[in-house]
XYZ file of C-alpha atoms in Angstrom:
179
model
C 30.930 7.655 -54.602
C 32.635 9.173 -57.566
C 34.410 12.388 -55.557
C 35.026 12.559 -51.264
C 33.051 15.603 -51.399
C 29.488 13.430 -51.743
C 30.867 11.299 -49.039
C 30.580 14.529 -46.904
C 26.938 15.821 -48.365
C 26.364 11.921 -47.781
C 27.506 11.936 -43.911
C 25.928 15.476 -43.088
C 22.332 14.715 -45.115
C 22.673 10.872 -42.830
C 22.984 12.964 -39.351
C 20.266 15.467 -40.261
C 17.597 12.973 -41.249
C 18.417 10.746 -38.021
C 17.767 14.222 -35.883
C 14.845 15.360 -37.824
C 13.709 11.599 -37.601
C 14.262 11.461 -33.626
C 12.541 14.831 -33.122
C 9.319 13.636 -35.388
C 9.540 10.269 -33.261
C 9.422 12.120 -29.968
C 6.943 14.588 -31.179
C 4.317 12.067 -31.692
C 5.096 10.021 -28.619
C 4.020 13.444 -26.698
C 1.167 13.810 -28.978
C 0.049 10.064 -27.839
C 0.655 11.080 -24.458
C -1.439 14.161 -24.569
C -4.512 12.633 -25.870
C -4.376 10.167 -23.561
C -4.068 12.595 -20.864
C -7.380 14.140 -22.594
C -8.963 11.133 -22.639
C -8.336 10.515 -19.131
C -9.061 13.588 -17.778
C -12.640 13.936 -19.994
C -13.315 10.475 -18.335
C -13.290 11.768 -14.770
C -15.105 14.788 -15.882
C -17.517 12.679 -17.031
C -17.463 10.443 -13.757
C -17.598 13.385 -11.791
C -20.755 14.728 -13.530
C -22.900 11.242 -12.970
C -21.804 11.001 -9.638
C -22.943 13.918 -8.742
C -26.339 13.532 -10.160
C -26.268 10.243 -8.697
C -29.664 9.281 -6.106
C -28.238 6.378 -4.404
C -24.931 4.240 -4.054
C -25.962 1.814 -6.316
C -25.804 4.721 -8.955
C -22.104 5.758 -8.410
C -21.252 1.925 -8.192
C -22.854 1.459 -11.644
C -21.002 4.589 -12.539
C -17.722 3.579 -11.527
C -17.667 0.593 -13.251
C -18.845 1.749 -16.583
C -15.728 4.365 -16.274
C -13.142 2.411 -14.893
C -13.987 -0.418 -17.539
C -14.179 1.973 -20.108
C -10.360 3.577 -19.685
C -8.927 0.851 -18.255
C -10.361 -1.925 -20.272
C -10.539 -4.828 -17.791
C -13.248 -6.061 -15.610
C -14.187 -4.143 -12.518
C -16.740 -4.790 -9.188
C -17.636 -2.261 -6.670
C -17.861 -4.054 -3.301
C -19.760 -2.383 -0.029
C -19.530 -3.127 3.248
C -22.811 -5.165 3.950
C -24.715 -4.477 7.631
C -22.678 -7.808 8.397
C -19.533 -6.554 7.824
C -18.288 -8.576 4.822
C -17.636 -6.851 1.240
C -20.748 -7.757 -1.017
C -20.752 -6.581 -4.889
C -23.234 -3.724 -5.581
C -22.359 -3.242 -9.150
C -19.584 -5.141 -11.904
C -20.463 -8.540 -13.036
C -17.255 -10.330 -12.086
C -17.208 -12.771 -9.561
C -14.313 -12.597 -7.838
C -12.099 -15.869 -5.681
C -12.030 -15.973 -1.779
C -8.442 -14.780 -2.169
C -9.564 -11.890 -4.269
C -11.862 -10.862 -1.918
C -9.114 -10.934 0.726
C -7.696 -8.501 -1.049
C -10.293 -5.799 -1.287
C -11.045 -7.047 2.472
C -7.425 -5.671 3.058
C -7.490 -2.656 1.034
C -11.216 -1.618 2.795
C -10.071 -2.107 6.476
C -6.607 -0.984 5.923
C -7.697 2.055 3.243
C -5.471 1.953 0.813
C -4.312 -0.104 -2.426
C -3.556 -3.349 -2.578
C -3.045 -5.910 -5.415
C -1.064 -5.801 -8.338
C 1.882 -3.274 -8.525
C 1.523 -2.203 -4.966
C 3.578 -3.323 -1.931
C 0.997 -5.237 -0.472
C -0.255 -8.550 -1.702
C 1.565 -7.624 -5.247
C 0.991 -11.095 -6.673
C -2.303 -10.705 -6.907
C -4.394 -10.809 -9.864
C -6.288 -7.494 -8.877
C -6.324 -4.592 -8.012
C -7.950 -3.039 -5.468
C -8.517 0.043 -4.540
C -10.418 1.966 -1.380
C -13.796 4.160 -1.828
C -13.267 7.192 0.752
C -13.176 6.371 4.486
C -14.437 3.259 4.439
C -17.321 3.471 1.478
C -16.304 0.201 0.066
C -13.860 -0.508 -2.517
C -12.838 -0.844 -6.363
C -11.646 -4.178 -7.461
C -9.785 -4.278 -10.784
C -9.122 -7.763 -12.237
C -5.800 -6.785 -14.293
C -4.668 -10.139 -15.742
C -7.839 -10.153 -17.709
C -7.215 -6.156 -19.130
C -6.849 -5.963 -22.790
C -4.607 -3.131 -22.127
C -1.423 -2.765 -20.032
C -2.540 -0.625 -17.164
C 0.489 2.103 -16.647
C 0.820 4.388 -13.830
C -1.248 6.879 -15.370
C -4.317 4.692 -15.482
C -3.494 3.698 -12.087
C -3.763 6.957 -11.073
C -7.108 7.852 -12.827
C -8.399 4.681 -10.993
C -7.537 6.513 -7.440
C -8.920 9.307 -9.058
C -12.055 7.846 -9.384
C -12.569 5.747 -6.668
C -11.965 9.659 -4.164
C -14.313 10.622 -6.544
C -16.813 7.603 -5.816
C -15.743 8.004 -1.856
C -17.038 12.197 -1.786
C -20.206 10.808 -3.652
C -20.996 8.503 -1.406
C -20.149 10.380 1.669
C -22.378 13.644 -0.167
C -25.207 11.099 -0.081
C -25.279 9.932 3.532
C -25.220 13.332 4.804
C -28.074 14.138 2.653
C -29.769 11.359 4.025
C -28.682 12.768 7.597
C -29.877 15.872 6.818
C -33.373 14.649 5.797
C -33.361 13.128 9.241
């Protein structure tokens, strides 16, 4: 630097291209955000849309899983309660440990979440989360996701699985109905 005025131009062209450069950065971190949110948001459309064409429980099961595997990216199962009483699989390919199973056991009788990043059972290595009133539940084996599953995927999971619950509960007062 040959005269203290280019210091100056120096110092005020530095703190101008490290606010447009923060702005830009936060600009496409909303941008990510936003098409997630789209993507998220068309998948439960979608959900909704297959559930509601759905003929029997097996169908929504089947449905579930293909959605919740596709956003989340990790295995799922859809257990039901079996005329027994004990949670059997009705659609994911996963088999899942006794102590898995405990948890969805805990989650289906107690109706709500339990597993990983909840208060109950957090060390878990799933996820599991409640059809409806008692419908069955959604298992989600998250150590094995190939992506980290934030709250906003959590959420589209509870989304889904309400979703699954009013299906379900559509199709057994149909079948009442018929009755």
């Amino acid at each position: 630097v040959s005269d203290i005025r280019h210091l100056m131009t120096f110092a005020v062209m530095f703190t101008i291209g490290t606010a447009l450069g923060t702005l830009v950065a936060r600009l496409r971190h909303a941008e990510a955000a936003s098409l997630q949110r789209e993507r998220r948001t068309a998948a439960l459309l979608a959900f909704t849309s297959e559930s509601a064409a759905a003929r029997d429980i097996a169908d929504i099961a089947a449905a579930v899983v293909a959605h919740v595997e596709d956003a989340l990216a990790a295995p799922t199962v859809v257990l039901v309660p079996a005329p027994d009483g004990t949670l059997s699989a009705l659609a994911g390919l996963e088999p899942l440990a006794e102590n898995e199973i405990a948890v969805a056991r805990w989650a289906h009788d107690h109706r709500r979440p339990a597993g990983r990043g909840t208060e109950t059972l957090p060390a878990a290595r799933l996820l599991a989360v409640p059809l409806g009133d008692g419908e069955g539940v959604v298992a989600v084996q998250i150590e094995r996701a190939r992506r980290r599953i934030d709250l906003e995927a959590r959420r589209l999971l509870e989304a889904i699985a309400r979703q699954a619950g009013v299906a379900v509960a559509r199709l057994r007062l149909a079948a009442e109905a018929r009755d």
